[in-house]
PDB file of C-alpha atoms in Angstrom:
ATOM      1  CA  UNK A 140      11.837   8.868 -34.268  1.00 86.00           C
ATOM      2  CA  UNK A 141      10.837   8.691 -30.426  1.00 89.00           C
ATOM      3  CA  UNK A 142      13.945  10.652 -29.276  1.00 91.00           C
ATOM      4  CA  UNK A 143      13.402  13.983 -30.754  1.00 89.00           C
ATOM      5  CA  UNK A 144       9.776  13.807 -29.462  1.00 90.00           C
ATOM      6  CA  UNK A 145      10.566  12.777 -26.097  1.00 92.00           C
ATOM      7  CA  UNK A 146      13.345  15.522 -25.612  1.00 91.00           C
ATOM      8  CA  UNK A 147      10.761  17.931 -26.796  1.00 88.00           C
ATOM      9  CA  UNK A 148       8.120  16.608 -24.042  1.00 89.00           C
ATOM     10  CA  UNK A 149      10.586  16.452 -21.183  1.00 92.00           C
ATOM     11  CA  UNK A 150      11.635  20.268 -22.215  1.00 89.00           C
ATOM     12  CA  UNK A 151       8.228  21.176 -22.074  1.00 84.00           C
ATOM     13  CA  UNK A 152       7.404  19.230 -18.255  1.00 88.00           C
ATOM     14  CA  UNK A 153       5.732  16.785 -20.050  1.00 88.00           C
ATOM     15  CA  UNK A 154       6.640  13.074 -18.114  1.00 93.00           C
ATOM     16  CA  UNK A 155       6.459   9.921 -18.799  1.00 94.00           C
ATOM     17  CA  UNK A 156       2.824   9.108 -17.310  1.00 93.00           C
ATOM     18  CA  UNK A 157       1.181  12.103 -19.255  1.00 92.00           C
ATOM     19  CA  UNK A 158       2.622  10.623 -22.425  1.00 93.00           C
ATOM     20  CA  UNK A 159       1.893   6.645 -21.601  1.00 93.00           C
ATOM     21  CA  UNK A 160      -2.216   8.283 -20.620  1.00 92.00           C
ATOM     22  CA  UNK A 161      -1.927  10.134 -24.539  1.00 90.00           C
ATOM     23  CA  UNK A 162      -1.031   7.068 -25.891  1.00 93.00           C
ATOM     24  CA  UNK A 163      -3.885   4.827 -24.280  1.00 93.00           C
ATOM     25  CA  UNK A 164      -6.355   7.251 -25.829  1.00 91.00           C
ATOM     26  CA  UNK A 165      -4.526   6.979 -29.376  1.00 92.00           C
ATOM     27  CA  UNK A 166      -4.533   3.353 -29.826  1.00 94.00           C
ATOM     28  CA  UNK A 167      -7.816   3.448 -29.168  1.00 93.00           C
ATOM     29  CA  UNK A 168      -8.495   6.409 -31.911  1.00 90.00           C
ATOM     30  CA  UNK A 169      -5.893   3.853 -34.745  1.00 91.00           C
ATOM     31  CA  UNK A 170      -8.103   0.659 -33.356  1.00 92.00           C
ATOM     32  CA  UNK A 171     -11.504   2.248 -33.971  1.00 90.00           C
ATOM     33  CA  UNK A 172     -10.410   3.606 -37.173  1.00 87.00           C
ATOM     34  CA  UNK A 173      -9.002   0.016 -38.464  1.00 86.00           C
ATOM     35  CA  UNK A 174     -12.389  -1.386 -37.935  1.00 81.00           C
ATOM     36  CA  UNK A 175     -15.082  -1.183 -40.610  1.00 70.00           C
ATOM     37  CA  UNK A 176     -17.668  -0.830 -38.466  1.00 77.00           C
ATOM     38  CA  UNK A 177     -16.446   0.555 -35.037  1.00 68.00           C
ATOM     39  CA  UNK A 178     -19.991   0.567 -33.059  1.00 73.00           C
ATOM     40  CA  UNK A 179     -20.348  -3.311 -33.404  1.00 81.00           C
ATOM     41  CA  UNK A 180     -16.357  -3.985 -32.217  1.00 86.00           C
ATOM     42  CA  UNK A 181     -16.399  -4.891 -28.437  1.00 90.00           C
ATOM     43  CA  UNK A 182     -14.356  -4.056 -25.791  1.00 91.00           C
ATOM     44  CA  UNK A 183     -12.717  -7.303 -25.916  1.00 92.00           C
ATOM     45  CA  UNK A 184     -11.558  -7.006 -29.712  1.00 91.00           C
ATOM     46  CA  UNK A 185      -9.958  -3.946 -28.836  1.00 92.00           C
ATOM     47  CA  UNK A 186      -8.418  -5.065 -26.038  1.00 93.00           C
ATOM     48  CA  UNK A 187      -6.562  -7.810 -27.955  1.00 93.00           C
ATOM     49  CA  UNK A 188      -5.174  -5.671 -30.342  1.00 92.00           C
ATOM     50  CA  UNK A 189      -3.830  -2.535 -28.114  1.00 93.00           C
ATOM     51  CA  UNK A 190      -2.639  -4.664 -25.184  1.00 94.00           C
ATOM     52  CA  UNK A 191      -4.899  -2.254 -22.665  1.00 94.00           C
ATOM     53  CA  UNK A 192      -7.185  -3.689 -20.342  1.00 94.00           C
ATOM     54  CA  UNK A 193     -11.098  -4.003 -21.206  1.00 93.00           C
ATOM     55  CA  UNK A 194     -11.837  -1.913 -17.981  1.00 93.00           C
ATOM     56  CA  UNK A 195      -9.597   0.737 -19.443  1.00 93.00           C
ATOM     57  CA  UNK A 196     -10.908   0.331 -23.256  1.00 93.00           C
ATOM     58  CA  UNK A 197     -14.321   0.892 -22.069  1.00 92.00           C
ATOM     59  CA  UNK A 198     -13.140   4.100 -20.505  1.00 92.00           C
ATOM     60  CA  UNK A 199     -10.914   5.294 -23.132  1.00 92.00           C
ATOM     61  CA  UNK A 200     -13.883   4.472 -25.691  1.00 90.00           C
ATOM     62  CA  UNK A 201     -16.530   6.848 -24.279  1.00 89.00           C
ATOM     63  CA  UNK A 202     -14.433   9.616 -24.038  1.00 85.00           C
ATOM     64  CA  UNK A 203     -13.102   8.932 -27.752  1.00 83.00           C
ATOM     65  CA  UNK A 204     -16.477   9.172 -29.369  1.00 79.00           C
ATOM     66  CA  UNK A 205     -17.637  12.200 -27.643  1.00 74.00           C
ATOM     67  CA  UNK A 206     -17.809  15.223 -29.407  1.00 62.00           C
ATOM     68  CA  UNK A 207     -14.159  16.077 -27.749  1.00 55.00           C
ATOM     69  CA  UNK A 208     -12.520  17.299 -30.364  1.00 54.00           C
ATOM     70  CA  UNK A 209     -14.940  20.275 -31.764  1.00 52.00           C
ATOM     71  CA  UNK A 210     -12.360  23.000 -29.679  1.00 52.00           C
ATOM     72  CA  UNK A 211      -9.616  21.995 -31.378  1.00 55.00           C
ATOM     73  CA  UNK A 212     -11.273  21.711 -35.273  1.00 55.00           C
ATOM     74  CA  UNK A 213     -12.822  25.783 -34.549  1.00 57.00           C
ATOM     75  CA  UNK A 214      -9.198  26.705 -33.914  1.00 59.00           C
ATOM     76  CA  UNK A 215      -7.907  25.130 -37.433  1.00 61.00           C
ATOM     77  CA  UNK A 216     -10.946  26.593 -39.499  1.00 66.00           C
ATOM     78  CA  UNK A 217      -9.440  29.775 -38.105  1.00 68.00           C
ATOM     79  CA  UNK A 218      -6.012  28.812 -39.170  1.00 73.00           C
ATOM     80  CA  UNK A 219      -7.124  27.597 -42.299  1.00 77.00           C
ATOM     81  CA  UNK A 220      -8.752  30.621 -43.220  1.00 81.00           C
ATOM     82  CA  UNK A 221      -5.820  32.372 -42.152  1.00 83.00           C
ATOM     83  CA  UNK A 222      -3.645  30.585 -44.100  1.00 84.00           C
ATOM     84  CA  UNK A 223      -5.631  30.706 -47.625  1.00 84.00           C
ATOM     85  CA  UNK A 224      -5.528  34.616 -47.497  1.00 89.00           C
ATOM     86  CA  UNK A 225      -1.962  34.431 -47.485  1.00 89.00           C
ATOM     87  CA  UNK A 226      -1.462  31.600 -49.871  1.00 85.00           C
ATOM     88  CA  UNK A 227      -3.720  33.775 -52.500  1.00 87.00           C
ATOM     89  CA  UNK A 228      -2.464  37.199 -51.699  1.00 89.00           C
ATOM     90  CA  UNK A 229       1.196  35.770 -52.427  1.00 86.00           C
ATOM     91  CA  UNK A 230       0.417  33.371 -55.193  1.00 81.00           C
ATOM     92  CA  UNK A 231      -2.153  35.035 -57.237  1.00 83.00           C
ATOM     93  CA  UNK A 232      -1.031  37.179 -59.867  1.00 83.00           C
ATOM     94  CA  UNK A 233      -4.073  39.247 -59.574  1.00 85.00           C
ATOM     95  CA  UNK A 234      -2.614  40.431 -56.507  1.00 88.00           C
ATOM     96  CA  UNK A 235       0.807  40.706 -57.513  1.00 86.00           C
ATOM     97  CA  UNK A 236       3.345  43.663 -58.981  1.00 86.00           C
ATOM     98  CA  UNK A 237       4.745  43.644 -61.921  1.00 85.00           C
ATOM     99  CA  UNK A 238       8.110  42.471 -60.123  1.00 86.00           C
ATOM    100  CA  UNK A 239       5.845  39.895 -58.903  1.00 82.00           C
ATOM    101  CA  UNK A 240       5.620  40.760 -55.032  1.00 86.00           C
ATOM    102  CA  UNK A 241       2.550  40.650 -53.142  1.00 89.00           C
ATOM    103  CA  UNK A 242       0.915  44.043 -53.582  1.00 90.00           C
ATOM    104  CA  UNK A 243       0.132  46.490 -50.877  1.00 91.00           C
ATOM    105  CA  UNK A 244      -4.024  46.464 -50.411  1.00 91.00           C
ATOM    106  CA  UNK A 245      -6.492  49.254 -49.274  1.00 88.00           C
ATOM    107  CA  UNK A 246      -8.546  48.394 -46.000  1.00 83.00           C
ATOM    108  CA  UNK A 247     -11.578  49.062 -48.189  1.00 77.00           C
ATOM    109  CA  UNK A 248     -11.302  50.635 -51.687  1.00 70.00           C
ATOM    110  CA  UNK A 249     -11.633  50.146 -55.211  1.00 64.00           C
ATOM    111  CA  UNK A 250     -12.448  46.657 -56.737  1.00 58.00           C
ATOM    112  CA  UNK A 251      -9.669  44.415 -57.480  1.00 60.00           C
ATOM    113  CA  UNK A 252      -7.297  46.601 -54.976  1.00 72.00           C
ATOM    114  CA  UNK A 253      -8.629  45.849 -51.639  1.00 85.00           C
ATOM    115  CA  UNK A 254      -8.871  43.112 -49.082  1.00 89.00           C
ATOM    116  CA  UNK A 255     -12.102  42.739 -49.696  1.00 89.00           C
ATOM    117  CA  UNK A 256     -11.605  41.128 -53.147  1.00 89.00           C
ATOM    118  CA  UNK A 257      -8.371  39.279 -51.729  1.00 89.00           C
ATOM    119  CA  UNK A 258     -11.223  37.492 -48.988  1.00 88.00           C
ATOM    120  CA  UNK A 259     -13.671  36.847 -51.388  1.00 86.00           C
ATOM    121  CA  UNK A 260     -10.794  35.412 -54.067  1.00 85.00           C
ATOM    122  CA  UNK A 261      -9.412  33.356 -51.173  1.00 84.00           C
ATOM    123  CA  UNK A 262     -12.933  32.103 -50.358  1.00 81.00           C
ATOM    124  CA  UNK A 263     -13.384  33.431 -46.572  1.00 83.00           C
ATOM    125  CA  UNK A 264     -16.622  34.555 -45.804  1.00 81.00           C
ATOM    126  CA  UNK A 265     -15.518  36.256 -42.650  1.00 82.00           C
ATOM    127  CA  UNK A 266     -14.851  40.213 -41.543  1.00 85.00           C
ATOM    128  CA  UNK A 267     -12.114  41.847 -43.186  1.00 85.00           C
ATOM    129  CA  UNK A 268     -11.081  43.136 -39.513  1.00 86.00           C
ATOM    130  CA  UNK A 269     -11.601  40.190 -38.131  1.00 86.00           C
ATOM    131  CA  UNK A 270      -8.583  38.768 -40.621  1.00 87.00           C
ATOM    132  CA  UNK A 271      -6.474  41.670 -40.804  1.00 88.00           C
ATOM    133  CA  UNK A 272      -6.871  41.390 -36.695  1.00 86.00           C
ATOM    134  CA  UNK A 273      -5.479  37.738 -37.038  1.00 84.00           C
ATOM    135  CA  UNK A 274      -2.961  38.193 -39.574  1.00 89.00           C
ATOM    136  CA  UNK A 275      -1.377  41.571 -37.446  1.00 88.00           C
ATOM    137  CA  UNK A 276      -1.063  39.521 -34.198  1.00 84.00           C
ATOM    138  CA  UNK A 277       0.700  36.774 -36.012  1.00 83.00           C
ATOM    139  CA  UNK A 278       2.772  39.581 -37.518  1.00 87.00           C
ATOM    140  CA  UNK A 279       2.338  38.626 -41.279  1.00 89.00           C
ATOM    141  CA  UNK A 280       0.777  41.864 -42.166  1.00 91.00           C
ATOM    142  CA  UNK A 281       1.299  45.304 -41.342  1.00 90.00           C
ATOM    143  CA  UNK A 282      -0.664  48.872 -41.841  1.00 89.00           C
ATOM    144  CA  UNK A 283       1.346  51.031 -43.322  1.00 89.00           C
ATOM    145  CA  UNK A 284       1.344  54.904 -42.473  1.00 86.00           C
ATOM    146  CA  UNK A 285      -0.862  55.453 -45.511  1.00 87.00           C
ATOM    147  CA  UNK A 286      -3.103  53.037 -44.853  1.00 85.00           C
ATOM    148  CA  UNK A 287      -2.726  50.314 -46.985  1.00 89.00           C
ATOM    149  CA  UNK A 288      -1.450  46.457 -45.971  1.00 91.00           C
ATOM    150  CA  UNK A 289       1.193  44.961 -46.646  1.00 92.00           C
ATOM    151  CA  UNK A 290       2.473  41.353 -46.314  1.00 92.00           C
ATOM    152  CA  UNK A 291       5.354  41.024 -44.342  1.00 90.00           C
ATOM    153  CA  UNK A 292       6.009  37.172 -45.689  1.00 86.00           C
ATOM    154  CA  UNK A 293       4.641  34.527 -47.694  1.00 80.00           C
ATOM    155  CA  UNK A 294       3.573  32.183 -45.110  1.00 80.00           C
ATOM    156  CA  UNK A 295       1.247  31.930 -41.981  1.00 81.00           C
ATOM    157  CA  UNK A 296       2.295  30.807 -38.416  1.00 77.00           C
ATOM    158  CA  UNK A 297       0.035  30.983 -36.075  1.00 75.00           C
ATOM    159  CA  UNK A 298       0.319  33.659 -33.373  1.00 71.00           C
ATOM    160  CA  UNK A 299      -0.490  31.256 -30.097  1.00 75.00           C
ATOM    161  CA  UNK A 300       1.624  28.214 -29.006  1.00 77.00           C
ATOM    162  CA  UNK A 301      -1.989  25.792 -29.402  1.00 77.00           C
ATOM    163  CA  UNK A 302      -2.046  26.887 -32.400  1.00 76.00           C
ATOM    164  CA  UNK A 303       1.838  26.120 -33.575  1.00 81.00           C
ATOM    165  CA  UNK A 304       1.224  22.464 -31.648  1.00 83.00           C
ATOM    166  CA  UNK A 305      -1.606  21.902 -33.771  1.00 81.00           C
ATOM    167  CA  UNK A 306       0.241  23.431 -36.979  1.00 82.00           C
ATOM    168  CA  UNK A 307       2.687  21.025 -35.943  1.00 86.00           C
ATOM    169  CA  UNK A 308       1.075  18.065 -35.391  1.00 86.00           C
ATOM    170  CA  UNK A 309      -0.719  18.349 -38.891  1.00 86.00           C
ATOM    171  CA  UNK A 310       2.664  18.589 -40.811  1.00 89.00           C
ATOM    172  CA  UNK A 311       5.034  16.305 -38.671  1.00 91.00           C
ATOM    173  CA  UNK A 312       1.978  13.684 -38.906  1.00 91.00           C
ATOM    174  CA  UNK A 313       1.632  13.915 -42.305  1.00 93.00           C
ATOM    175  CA  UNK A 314       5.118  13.510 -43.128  1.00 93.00           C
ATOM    176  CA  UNK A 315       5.246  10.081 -40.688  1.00 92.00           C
ATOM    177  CA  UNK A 316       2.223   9.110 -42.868  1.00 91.00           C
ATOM    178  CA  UNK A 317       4.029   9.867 -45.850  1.00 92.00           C
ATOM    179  CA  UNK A 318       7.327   8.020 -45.001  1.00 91.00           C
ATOM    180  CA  UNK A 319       5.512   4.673 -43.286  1.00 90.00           C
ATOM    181  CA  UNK A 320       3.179   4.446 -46.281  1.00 90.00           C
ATOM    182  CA  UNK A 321       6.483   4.035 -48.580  1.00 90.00           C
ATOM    183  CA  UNK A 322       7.994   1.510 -46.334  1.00 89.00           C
ATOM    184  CA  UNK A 323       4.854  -0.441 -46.869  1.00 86.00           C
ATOM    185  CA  UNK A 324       6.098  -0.386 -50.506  1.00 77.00           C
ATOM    186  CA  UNK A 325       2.502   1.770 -51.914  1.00 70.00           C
ATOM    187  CA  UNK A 326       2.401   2.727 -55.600  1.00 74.00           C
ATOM    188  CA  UNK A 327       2.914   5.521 -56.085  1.00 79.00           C
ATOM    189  CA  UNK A 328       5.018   5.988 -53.405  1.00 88.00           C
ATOM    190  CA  UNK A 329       5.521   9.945 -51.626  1.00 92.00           C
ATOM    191  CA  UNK A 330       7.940  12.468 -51.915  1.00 91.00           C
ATOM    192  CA  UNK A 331      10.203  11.881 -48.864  1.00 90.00           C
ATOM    193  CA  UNK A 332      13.641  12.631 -49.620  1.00 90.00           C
ATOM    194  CA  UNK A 333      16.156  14.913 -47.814  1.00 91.00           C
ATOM    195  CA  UNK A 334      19.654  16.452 -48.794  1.00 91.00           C
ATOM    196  CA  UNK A 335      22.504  15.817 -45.805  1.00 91.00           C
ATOM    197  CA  UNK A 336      25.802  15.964 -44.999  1.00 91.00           C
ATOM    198  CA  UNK A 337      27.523  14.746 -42.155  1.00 90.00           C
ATOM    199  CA  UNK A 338      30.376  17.136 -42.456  1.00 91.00           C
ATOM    200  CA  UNK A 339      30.046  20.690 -43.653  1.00 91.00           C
ATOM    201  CA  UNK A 340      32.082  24.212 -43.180  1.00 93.00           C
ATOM    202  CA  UNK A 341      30.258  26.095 -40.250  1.00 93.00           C
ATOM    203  CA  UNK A 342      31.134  29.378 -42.361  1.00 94.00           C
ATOM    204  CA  UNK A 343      29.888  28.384 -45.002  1.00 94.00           C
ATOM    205  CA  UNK A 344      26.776  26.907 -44.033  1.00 94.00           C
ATOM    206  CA  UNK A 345      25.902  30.005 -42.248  1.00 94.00           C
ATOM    207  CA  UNK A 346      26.657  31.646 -45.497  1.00 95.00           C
ATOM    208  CA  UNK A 347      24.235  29.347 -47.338  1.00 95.00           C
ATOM    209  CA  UNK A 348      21.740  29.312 -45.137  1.00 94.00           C
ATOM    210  CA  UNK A 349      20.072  32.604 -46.220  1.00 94.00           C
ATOM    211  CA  UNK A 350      20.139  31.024 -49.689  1.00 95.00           C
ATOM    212  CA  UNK A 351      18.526  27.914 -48.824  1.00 95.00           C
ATOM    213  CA  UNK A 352      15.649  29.703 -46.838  1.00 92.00           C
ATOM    214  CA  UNK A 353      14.879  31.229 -50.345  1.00 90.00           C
ATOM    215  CA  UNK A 354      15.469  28.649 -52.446  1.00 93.00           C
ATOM    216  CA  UNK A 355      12.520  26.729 -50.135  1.00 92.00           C
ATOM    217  CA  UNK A 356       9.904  28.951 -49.771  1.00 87.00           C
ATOM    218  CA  UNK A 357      10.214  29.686 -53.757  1.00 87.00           C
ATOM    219  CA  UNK A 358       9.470  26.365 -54.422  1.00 91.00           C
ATOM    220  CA  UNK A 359       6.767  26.424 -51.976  1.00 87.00           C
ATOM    221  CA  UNK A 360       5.177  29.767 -53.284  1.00 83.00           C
ATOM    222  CA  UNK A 361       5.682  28.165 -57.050  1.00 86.00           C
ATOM    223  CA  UNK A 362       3.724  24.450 -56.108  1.00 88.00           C
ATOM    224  CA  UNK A 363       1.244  26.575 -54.347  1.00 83.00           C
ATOM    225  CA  UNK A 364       0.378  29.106 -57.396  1.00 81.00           C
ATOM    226  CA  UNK A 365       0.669  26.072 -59.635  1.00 84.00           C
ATOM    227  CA  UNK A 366      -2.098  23.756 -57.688  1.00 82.00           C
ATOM    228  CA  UNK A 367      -4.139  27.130 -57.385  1.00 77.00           C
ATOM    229  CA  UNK A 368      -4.415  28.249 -60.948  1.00 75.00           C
ATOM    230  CA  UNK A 369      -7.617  26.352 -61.634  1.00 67.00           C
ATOM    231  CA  UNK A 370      -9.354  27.638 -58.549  1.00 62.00           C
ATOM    232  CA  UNK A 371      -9.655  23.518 -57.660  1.00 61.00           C
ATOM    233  CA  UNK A 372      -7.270  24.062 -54.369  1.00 63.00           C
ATOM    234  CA  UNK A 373      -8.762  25.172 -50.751  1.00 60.00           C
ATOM    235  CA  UNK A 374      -7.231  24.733 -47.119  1.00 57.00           C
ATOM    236  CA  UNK A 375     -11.424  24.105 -46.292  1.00 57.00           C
ATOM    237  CA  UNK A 376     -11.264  20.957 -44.138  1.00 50.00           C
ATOM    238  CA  UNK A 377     -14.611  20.311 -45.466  1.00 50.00           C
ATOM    239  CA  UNK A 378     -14.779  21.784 -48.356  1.00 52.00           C
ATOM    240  CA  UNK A 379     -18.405  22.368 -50.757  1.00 52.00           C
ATOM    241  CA  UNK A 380     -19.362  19.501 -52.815  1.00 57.00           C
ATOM    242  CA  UNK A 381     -17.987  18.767 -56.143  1.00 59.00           C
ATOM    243  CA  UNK A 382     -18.319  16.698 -59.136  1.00 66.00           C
ATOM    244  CA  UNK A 383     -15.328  14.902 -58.943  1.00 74.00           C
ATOM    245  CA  UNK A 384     -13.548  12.633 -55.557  1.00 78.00           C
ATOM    246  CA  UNK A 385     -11.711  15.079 -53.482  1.00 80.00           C
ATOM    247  CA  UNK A 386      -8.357  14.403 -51.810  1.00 84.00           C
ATOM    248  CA  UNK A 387      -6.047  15.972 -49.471  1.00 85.00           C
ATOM    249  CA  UNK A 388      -2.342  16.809 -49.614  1.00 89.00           C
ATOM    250  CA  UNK A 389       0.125  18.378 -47.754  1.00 90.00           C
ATOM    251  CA  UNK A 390       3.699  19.188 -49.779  1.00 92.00           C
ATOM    252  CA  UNK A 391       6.899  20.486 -46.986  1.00 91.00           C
ATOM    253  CA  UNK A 392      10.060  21.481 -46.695  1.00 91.00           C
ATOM    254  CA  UNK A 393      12.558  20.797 -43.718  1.00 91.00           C
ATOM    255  CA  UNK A 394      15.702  22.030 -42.762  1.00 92.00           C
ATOM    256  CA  UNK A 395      18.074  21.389 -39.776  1.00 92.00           C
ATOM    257  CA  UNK A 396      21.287  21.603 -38.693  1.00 92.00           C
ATOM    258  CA  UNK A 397      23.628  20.513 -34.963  1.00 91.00           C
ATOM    259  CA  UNK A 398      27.036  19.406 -34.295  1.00 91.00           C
ATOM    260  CA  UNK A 399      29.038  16.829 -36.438  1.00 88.00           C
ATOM    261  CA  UNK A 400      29.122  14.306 -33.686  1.00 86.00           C
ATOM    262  CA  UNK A 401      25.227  14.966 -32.601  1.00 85.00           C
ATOM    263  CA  UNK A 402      24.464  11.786 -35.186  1.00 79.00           C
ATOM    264  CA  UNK A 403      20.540  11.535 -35.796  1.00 77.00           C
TER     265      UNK A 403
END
């Protein structure tokens, strides 16, 4: 699990120290958590149970429970956002065809045809330039030459390497979540299954591959119309209250592909 990461770190001029100082801070984020109540654990419990020195807990601790992390949360509700427009302008039928492609959409314009009613369908309260400006520079959407938008694809990336890192961390996290939890033998346990094979045709994988791209994000774009037929789904973080317990899922799909002899 470490090797991929670390090859990614190195390619990227991150060293050893910067990752050993990242991981001081996160056992102290995983200790905190563990404990019911975190204010009345001392330095000395925590200590124990990370293997860091007290003078160094104390450190880590006050910069863990500032307010540190309210930069990178405004960057995700942006994201989010982002990325419920396009999850309801290609799963919705209301803004479909009748072949069942996303529909081109006036700036502003009649109800039901515009981006307007996409936004307030997708539940953004934000400016419609202000999304179409976001969605262009990630280049999911383009204006066409009679004014209308259409989607260019059925998912959203963000446009700005923070963002992918954070993008990123969110799904590779939550599938290491997903994975440890069934190791720990939970009921139910989570999808985490993959297709492989150690020895495949180069021709024909690069012949497949096209398939397998489609094959992926239609089972993507068919979960994600499914879980928002009800109107009970939102990418909201923190989202308005309801009468029932809320949860949080994430549902992926991988693919990769090296050498024969490059084993895993």
């Amino acid at each position: 699990m470490l090797r991929p990461m670390v090859a990614a770190l190195m390619n990227r001029g991150i060293g050893y120290i910067a990752l050993r100082d990242l991981l001081k801070r996160v056992y102290i984020e995983e200790a905190l958590r563990r404990h019911a109540d975190a204010a009345q654990t001392t330095d000395s419990a925590l200590s124990l149970v990370t293997g860091i020195n007290r003078r160094e807990v104390k450190r880590l601790r006050a910069e863990v429970q500032s307010p540190a992390l309210e930069h990178e949360t405004g960057i995700m509700t942006g994201v989010n956002m982002a990325a419920r427009v396009v999850a309801t302008w290609s799963a919705s039928p209301d803004f479909r065809d009748v072949t069942g492609a996303p529909r081109t959409l006036a700036v502003h314009g009649a109800e039901g045809e515009d981006f307007d009613t996409l936004l307030r369908a997708a539940k953004v309260d934000v400016r419609a330039r202000t999304v179409m400006s976001e969605l262009e520079r990630a280049g999911v959407v383009e204006i066409q030459q009679d004014g209308r938008l259409r989607l260019l694809r059925a998912s959203y990336t963000p446009a700005e390497p923070e963002e992918k890192m954070l993008f990123l961390a969110a799904n590779v996290g939550d599938h290491l979540r997903a994975a440890f939890s069934n190791i720990e033998c939970t009921t139910p346990s989570f999808i985490e299954r993959a297709l492989f094979h150690n020895s495949i045709s180069a021709s024909w994988l690069e012949a497949m591959r096209p398939h397998l791209r489609r094959m992926a994000e239609q089972f993507l774009r068919d979960a994600n119309e499914a879980l928002l037929k009800e109107s009970v789904a939102g990418t909201d973080a923190f989202p308005i209250a309801h009468s029932e317990a809320q949860k949080r899922m994430r549902l992926g799909v991988y693919y990769y592909e090296t050498d024969a002899d490059d084993a895993p």
